[in-house]
Short mmCIF file of C-alpha atoms in Angstrom, two decimals:
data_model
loop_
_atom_site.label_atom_id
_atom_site.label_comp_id
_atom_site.label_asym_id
_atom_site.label_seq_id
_atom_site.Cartn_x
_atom_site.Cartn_y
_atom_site.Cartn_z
CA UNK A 1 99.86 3.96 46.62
CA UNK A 2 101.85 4.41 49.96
CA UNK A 3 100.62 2.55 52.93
CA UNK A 4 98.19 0.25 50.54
CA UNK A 5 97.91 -1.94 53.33
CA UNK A 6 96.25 0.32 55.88
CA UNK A 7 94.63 2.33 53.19
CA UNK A 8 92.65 -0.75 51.50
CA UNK A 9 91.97 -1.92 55.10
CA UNK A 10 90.47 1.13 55.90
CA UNK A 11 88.65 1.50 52.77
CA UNK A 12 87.01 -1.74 53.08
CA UNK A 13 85.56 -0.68 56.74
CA UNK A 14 84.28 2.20 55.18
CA UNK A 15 82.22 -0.03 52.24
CA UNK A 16 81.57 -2.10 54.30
CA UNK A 17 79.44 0.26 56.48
CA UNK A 18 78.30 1.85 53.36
CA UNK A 19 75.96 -0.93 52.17
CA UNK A 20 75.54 -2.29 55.76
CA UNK A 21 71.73 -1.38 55.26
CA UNK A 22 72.08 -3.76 51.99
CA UNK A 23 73.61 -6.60 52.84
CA UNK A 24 72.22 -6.99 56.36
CA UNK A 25 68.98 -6.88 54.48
CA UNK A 26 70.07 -10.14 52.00
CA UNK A 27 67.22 -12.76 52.69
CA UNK A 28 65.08 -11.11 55.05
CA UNK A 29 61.52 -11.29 54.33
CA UNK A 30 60.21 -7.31 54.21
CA UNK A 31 56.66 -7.14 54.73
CA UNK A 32 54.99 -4.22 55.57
CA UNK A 33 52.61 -4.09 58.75
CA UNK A 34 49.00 -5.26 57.51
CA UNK A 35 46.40 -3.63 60.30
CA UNK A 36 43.08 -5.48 61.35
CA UNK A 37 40.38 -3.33 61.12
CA UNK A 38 37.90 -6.23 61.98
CA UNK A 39 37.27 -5.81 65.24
CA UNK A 40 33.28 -6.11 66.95
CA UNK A 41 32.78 -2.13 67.30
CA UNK A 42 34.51 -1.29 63.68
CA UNK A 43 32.10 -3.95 62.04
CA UNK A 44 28.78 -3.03 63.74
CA UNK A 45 29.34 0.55 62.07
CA UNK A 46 27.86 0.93 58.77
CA UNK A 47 30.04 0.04 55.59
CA UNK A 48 30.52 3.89 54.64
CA UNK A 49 30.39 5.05 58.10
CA UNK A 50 33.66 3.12 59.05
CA UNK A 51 35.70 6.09 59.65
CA UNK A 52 38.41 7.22 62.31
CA UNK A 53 38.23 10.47 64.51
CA UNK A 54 39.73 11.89 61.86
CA UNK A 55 40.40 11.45 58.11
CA UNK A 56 42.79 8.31 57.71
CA UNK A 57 45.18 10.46 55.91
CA UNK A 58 45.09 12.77 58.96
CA UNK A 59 45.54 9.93 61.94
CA UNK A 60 48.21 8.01 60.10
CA UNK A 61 50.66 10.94 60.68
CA UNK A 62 48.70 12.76 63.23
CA UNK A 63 47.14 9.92 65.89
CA UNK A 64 49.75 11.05 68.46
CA UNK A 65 49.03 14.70 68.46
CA UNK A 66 45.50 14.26 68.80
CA UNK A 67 45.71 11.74 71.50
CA UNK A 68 48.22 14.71 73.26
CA UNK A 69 45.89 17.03 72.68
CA UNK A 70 42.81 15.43 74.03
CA UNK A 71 45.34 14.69 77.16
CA UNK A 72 45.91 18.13 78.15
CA UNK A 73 41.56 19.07 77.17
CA UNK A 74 40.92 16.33 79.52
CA UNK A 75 43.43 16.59 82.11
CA UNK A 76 43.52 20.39 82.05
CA UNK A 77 40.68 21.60 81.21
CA UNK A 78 38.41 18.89 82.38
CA UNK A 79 36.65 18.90 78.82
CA UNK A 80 36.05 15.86 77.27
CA UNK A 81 34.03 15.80 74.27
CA UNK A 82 35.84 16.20 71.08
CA UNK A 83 34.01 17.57 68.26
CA UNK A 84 35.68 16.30 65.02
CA UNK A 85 36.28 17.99 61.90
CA UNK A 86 32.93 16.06 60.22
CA UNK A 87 30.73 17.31 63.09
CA UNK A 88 31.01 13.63 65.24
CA UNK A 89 31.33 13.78 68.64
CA UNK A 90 33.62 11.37 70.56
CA UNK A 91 34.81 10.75 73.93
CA UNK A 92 38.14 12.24 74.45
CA UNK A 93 39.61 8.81 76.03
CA UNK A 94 42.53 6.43 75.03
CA UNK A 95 41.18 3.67 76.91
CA UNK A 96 38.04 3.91 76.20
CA UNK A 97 36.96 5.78 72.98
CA UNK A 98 40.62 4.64 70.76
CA UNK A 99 40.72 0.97 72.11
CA UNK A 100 37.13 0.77 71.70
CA UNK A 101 37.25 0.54 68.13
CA UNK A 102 40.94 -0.70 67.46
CA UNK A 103 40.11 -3.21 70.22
CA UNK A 104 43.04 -5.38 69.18
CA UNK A 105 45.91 -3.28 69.95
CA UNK A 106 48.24 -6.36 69.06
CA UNK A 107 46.81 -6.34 65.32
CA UNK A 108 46.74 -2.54 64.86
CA UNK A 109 48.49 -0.21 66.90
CA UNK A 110 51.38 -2.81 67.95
CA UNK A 111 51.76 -3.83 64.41
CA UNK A 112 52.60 0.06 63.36
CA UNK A 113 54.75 0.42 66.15
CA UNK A 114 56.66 -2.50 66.19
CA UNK A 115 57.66 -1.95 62.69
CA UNK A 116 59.06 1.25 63.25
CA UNK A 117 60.66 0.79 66.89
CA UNK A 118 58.21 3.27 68.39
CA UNK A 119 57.42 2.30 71.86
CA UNK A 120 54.64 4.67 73.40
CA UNK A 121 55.06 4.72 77.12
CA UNK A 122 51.59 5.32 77.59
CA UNK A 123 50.80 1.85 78.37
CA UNK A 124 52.63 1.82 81.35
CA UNK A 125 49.71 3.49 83.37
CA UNK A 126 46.68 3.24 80.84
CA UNK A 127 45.36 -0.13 80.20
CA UNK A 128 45.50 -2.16 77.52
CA UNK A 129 42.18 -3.97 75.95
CA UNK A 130 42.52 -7.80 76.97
CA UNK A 131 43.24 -9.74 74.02
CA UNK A 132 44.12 -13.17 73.68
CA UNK A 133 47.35 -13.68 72.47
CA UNK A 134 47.49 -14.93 68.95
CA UNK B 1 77.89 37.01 47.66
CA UNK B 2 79.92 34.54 49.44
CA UNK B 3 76.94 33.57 51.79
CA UNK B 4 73.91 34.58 49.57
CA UNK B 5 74.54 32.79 47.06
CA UNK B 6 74.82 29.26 48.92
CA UNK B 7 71.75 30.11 50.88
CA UNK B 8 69.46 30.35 47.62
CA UNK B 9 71.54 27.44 46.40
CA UNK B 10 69.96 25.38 48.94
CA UNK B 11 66.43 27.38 48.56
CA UNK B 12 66.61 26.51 44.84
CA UNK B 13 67.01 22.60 45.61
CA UNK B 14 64.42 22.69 48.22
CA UNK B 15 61.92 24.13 45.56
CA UNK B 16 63.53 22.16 42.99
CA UNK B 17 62.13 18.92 45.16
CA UNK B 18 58.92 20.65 46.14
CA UNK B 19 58.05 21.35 42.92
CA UNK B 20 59.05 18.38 41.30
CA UNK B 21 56.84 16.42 43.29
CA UNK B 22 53.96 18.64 43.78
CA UNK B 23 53.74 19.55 40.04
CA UNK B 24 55.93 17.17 38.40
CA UNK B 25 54.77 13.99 40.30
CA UNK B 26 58.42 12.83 40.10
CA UNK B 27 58.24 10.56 42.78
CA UNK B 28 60.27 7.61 41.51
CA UNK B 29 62.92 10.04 40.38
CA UNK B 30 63.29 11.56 43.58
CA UNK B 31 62.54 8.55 45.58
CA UNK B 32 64.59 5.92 43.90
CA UNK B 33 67.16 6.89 40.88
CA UNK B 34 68.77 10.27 42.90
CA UNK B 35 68.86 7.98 46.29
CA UNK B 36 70.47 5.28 44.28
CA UNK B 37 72.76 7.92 42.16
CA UNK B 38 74.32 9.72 45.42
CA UNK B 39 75.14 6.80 46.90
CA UNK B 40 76.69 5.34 44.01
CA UNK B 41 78.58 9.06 43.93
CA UNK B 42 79.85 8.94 47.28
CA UNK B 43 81.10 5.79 48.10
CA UNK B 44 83.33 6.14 44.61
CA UNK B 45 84.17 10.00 45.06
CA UNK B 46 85.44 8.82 49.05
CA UNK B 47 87.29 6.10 47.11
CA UNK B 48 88.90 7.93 44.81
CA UNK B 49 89.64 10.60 46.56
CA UNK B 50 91.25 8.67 48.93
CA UNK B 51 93.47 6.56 46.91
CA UNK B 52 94.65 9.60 45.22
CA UNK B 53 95.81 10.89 48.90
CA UNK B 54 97.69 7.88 49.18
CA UNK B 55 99.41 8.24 45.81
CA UNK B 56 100.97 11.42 47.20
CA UNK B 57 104.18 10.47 48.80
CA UNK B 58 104.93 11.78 52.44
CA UNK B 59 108.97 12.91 51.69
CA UNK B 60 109.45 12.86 55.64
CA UNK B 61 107.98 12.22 59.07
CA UNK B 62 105.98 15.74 59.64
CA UNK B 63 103.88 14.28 62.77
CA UNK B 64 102.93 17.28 64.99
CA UNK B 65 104.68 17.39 68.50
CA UNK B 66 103.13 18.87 71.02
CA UNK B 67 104.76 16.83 74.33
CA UNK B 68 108.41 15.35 75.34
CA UNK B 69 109.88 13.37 72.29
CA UNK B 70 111.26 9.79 73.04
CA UNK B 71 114.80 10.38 73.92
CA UNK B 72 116.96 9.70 77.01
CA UNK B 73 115.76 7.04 79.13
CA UNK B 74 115.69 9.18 82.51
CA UNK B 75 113.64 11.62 80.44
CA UNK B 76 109.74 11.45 80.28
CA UNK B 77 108.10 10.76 77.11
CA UNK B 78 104.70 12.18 76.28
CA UNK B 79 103.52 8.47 74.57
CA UNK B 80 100.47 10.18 73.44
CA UNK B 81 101.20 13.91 72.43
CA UNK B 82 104.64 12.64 71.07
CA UNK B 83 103.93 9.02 70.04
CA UNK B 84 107.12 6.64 68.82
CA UNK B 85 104.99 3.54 68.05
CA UNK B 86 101.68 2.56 66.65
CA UNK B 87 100.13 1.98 70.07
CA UNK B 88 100.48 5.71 70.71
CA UNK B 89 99.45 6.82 67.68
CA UNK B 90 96.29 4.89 67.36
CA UNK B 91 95.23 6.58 71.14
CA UNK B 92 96.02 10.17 69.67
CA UNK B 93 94.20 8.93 66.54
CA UNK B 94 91.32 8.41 68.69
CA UNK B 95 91.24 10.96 70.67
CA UNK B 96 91.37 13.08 67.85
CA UNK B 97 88.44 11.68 65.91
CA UNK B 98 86.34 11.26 69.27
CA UNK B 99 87.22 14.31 70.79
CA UNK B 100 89.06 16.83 68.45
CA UNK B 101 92.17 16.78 70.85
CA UNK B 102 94.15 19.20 68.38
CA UNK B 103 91.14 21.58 68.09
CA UNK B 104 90.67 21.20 72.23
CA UNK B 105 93.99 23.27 71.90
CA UNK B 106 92.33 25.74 70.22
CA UNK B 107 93.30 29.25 71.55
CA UNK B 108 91.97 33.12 70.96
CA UNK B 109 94.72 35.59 69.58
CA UNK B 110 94.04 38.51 70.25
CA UNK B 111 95.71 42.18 70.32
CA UNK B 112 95.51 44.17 73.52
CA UNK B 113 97.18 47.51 73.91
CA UNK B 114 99.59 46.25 71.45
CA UNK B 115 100.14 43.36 72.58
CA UNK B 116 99.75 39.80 71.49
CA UNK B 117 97.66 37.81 73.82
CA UNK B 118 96.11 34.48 73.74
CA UNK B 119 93.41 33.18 75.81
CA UNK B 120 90.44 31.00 76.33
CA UNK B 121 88.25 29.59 73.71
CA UNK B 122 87.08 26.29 73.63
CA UNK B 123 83.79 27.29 72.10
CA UNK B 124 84.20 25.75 68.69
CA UNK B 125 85.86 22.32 70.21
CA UNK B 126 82.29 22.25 72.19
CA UNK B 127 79.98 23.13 69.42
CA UNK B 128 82.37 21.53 66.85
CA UNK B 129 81.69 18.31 69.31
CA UNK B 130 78.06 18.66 70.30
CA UNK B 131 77.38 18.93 65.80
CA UNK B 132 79.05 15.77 65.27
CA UNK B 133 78.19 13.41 67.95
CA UNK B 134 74.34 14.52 67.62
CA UNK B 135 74.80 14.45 63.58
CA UNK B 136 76.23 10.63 64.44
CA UNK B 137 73.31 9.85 66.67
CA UNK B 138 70.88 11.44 64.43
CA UNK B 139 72.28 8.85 61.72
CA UNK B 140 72.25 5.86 63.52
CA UNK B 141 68.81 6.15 64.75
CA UNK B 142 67.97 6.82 61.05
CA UNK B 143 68.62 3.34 60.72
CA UNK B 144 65.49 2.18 62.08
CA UNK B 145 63.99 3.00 58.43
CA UNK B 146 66.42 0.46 57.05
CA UNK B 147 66.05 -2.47 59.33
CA UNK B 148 63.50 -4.96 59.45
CA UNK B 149 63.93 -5.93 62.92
CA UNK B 150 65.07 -2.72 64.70
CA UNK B 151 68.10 -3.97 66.99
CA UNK B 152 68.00 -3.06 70.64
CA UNK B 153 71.14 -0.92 70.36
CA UNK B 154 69.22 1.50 67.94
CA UNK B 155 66.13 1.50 70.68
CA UNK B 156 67.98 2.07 73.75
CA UNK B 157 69.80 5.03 71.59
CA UNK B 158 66.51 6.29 70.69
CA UNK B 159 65.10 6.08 74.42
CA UNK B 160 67.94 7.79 75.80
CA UNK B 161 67.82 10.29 73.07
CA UNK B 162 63.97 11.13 74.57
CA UNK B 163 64.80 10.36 77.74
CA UNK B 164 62.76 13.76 79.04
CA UNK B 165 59.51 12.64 77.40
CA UNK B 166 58.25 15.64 76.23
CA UNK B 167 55.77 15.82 73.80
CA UNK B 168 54.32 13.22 71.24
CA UNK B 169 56.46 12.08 69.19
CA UNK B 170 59.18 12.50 72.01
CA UNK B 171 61.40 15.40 71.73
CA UNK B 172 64.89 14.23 70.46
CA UNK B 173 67.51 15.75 72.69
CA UNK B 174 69.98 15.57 69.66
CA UNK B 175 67.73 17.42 67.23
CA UNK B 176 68.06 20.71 69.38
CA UNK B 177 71.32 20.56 69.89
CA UNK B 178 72.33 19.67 66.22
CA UNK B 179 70.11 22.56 65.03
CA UNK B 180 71.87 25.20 68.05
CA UNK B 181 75.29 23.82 67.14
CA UNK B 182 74.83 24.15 63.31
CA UNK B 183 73.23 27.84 63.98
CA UNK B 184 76.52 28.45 66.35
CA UNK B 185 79.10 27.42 63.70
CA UNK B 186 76.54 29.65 61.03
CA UNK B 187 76.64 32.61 63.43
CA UNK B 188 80.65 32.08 64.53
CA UNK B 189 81.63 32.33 60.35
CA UNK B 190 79.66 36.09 60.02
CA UNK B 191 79.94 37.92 63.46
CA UNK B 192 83.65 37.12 64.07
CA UNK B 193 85.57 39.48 61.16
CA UNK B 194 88.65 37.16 60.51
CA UNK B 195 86.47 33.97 60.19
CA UNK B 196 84.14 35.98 57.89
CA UNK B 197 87.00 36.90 55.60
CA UNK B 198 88.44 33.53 55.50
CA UNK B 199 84.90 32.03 54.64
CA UNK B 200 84.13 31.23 51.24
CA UNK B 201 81.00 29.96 49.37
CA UNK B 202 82.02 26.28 49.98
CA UNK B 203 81.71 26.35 53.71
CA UNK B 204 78.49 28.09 53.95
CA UNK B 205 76.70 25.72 51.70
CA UNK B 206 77.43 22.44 53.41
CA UNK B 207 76.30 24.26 56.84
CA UNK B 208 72.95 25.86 54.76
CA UNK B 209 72.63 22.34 53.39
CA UNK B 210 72.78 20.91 57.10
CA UNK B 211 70.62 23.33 58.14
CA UNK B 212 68.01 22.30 55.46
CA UNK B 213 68.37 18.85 56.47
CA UNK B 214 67.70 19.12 59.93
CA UNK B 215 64.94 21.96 59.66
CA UNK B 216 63.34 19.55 56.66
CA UNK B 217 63.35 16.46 59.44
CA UNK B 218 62.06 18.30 62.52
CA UNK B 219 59.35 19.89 60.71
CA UNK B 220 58.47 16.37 59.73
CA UNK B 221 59.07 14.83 62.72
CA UNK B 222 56.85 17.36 65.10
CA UNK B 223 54.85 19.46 63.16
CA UNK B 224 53.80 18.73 59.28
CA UNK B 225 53.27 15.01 59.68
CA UNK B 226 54.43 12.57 56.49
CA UNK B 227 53.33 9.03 55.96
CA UNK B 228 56.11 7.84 58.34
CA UNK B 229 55.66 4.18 57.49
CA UNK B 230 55.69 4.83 53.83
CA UNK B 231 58.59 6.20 54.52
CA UNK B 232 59.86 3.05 55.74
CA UNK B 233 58.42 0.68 52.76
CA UNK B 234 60.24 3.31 50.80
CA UNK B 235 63.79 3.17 52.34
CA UNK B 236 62.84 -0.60 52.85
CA UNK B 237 62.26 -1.05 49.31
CA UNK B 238 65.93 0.76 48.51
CA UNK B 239 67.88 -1.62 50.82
CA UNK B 240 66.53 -4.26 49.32
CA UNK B 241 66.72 -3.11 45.45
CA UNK B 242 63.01 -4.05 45.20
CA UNK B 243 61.53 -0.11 45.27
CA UNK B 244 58.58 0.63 45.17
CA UNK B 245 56.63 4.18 45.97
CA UNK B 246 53.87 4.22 48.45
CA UNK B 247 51.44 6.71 48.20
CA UNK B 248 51.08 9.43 49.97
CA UNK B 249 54.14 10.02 51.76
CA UNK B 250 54.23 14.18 51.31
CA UNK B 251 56.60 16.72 49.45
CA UNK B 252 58.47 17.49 52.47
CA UNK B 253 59.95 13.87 52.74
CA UNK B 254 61.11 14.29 49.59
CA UNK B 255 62.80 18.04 50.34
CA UNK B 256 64.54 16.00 53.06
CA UNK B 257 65.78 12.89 51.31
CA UNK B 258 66.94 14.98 48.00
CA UNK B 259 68.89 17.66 50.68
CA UNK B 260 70.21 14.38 51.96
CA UNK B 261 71.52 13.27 48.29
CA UNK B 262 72.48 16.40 47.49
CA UNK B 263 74.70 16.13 50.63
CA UNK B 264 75.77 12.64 49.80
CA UNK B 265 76.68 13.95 46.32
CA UNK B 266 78.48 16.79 46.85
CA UNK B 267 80.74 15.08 49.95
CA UNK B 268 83.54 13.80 48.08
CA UNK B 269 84.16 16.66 46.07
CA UNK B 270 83.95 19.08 49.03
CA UNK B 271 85.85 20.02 52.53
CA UNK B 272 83.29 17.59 54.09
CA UNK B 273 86.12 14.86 52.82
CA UNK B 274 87.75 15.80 56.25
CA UNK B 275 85.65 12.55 57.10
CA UNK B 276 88.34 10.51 55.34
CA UNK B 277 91.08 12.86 55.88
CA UNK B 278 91.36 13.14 59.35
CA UNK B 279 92.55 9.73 59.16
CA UNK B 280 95.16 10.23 56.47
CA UNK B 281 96.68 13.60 57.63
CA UNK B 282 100.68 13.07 58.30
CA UNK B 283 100.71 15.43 60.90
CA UNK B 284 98.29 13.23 63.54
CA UNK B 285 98.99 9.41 62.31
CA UNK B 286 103.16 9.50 61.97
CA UNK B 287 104.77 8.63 64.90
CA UNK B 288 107.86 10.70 65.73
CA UNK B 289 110.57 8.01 65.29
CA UNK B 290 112.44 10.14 62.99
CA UNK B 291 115.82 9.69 65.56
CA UNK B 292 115.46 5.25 65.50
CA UNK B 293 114.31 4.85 62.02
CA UNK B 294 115.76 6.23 58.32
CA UNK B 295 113.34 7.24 56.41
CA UNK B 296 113.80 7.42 52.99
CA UNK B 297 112.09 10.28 50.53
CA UNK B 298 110.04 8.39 48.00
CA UNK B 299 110.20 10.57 45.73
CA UNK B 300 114.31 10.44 46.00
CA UNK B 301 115.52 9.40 42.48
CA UNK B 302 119.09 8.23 42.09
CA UNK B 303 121.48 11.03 42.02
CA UNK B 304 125.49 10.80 41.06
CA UNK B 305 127.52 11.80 43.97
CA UNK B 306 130.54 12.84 42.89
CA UNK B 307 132.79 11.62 46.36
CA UNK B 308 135.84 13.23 47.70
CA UNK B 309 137.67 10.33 46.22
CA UNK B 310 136.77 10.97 42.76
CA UNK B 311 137.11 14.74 43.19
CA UNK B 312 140.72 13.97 44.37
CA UNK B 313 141.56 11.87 41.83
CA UNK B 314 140.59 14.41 39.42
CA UNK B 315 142.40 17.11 40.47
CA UNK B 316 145.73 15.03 42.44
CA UNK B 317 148.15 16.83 40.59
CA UNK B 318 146.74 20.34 40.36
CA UNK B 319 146.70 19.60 43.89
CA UNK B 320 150.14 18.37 44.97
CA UNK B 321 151.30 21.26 42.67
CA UNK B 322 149.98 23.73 44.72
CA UNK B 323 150.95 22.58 47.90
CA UNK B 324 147.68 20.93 49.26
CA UNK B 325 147.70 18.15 51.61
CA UNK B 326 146.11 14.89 49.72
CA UNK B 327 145.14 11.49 51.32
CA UNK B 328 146.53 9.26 48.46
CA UNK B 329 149.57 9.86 47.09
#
């Protein structure tokens, strides 16, 4: 090979970015986010009633459409009763129909989040449930 | 032909993954041994291929020289367009990965009342540019799927990326422009008739493959929701050769991460190696010291000169006979 110097040097940048996501993963424990479902509201439901707005298969991909779409019915069209697809009826609210149940944002919704770098910027104007720090 | 049949190439492998997990339930074979397979392929293939670049000898300097050549002192080099040491060729080196400085040069030939004319067209350089940097982005933010602890760099990336805020998830800004640059360099290869002619089957299907790829993650992204932190126990799981498949992820993950293999596959054997070449072409990382330094042909085996001196001594006395000067009697 001509210019084995540079070449190999160059090579080994490239492997090494290669299995960056490998090695930089040596040793670190990998846990995926557990979410606490145990808070006051959730467990004062009945066992089989313990459902979300939606399915759970639906909210786990879907949570931030529906909370953008009960934004605009509430702050557009001033409507704010949300019928769900099982005939419930909930209060189209982030603060105060979401955080009512999954009262410990920390355990649930930060958990999600923090695992996958999303930072919703909603929380700089809407409040967060007090929760002591744990 | 030379379009169609890379377009249902692509179709065929995005059914071929749709099908294969919707019927098939092929999860762990999509999910874990392909992943694991094109990476293997590509990291050799980029080897290889590259080490049989540098087997081919380069017989002579044959840098492109597009300014002033070191000469005279009281004459100006260009240090970068014309570079005679490594310091000049690592800044055009640069500026030619970073910003496509030969391609910037770009110009439009065109024939007007019989004439040869050239003018403006920097349209590739921009969408040539605006592709790459967002297909870099787009990358590097992927990498919050394969990091425990996401590192600030990758979240003020992803902030600026969504900087305007629009929408839940936030609109990435890079997502449009990848898809309008791809559909650009698409469009550019059929309307314009000498690019169409010079097109062949092998540079429509990485762009349809592209294409796939970045429809397949923006329909995921904003509109068909997948399991998104599955996703991450899945690529998790792959990092740290401990997979495992969490249910209920969706097909259309799947289309996207086999289009991404099938990407990762193909790359070495295709003009995508440009990745690697750009750094090995002659023309752009020689400097012109072709006046200061001998170079010598490698390939140059050892030839028998046959000197004036030994010519003359074979032929002295033919040549005294016939009346021709000689320089040893």
């Amino acid at each position: 090979m001509y210019d084995s110097g540079k070449i190999i040097v160059g090579l080994l940048i490239f492997i090494a970015l290669v299995t960056f996501p490998f090695y930089n993963n040596i040793g670190k424990v990998n846990a995926k986010p557990e979410l606490k479902l145990d808070t006051p509201e959730i467990q004062k439901l009945p066992e089989q009633e313990r459902k979300c707005v939606e399915s759970k298969e639906f909210m786990r991909g879907g949570h931030m459409q529906l909370l953008d779409d009960w934004r605009d019915s509430v702050v557009r069209d001033g409507s704010r009763i949300y019928t769900s697809s099982a005939h419930k009826t909930f209060n189209m609210s982030l603060q105060n129909e979401c955080m009512r149940c999954h009262s410990n944002k920390k355990d649930f919704c930060d958990k999600c989040h923090n695992y996958m770098a999303v930072k919703p910027y909603c929380w700089d104007c809407h409040i967060a449930p007090k929760e002591n720090k744990s | 032909m030379k379009i169609l049949f890379p377009f249902f190439a692509v179709i065929a492998l995005i059914l071929l993954a749709f099908a294969g997990i919707k019927t098939a339930n092929m999860q762990f074979l999509f999910g874990v041994v392909i992943p694991y397979a094109a990476l293997g392929i590509f990291t050799l293939g980029v080897i290889y291929r590259v080490v049989k670049w540098g087997t081919s000898p380069v017989p002579f300097r044959i840098p492109t020289t597009c300014g002033q050549q070191k000469s005279l002192p009281w004459i100006k080099q260009n240090k970068i367009e014309n570079p005679s040491g490594s310091l000049g060729v690592i800044i055009r080196m640069a500026l030619e990965v970073l910003v496509f400085r030969s391609l910037f040069r770009n110009l439009k030939t065109e024939l007007k009342e019989g004439k040869v004319v050239y003018g403006w067209e920097k349209w590739l350089w921009m969408a040539g540019l605006a592709f790459h940097w967002s297909f870099l982005i787009i990358l590097v933010r992927h990498f919050r799927f394969f990091m425990q602890d996401v590192p600030s760099v990758i979240k003020i990336i992803e902030s600026l990326d969504s900087f305007l805020q629009v929408g839940v998830p936030l609109l990435y800004l890079t997502d449009i422009i990848l898809l309008l640059a791809v559909t650009y360099l698409f469009i550019r290869r059929v309307y314009l008739p000498q690019i169409k002619y010079i097109s062949l089957a092998a540079d429509y299907f990485p762009l349809f493959l592209i294409l796939g790829i970045a429809v397949t993650g923006v329909l995921m992204r904003y509109f068909f929701k997948v399991h998104i932190v599955g996703v991450k126990v899945l690529a998790m799981g792959l990092v740290s050769f401990t997979p495992s498949i969490p249910e209920g992820i969706g097909a259309l993950f799947y289309v996207h991460l086999f289009l991404i293999c099938v990407l990762f596959a193909y790359f070495p054997f295709s003009k995508l190696m440009h990745l690697a070449g750009v750094f090995m072409s002659p023309t752009r990382n020689l400097a012109n010291n072709s006046r200061e330094v001998r170079h010598i042909n490698p390939w140059n085996y050892p030839v028998h000169v046959h000197t004036y001196e030994e010519y003359e001594n074979d032929f002295r006395d033919k040549m005294k006979a016939a009346g021709l000067p000689v320089e040893k009697e």
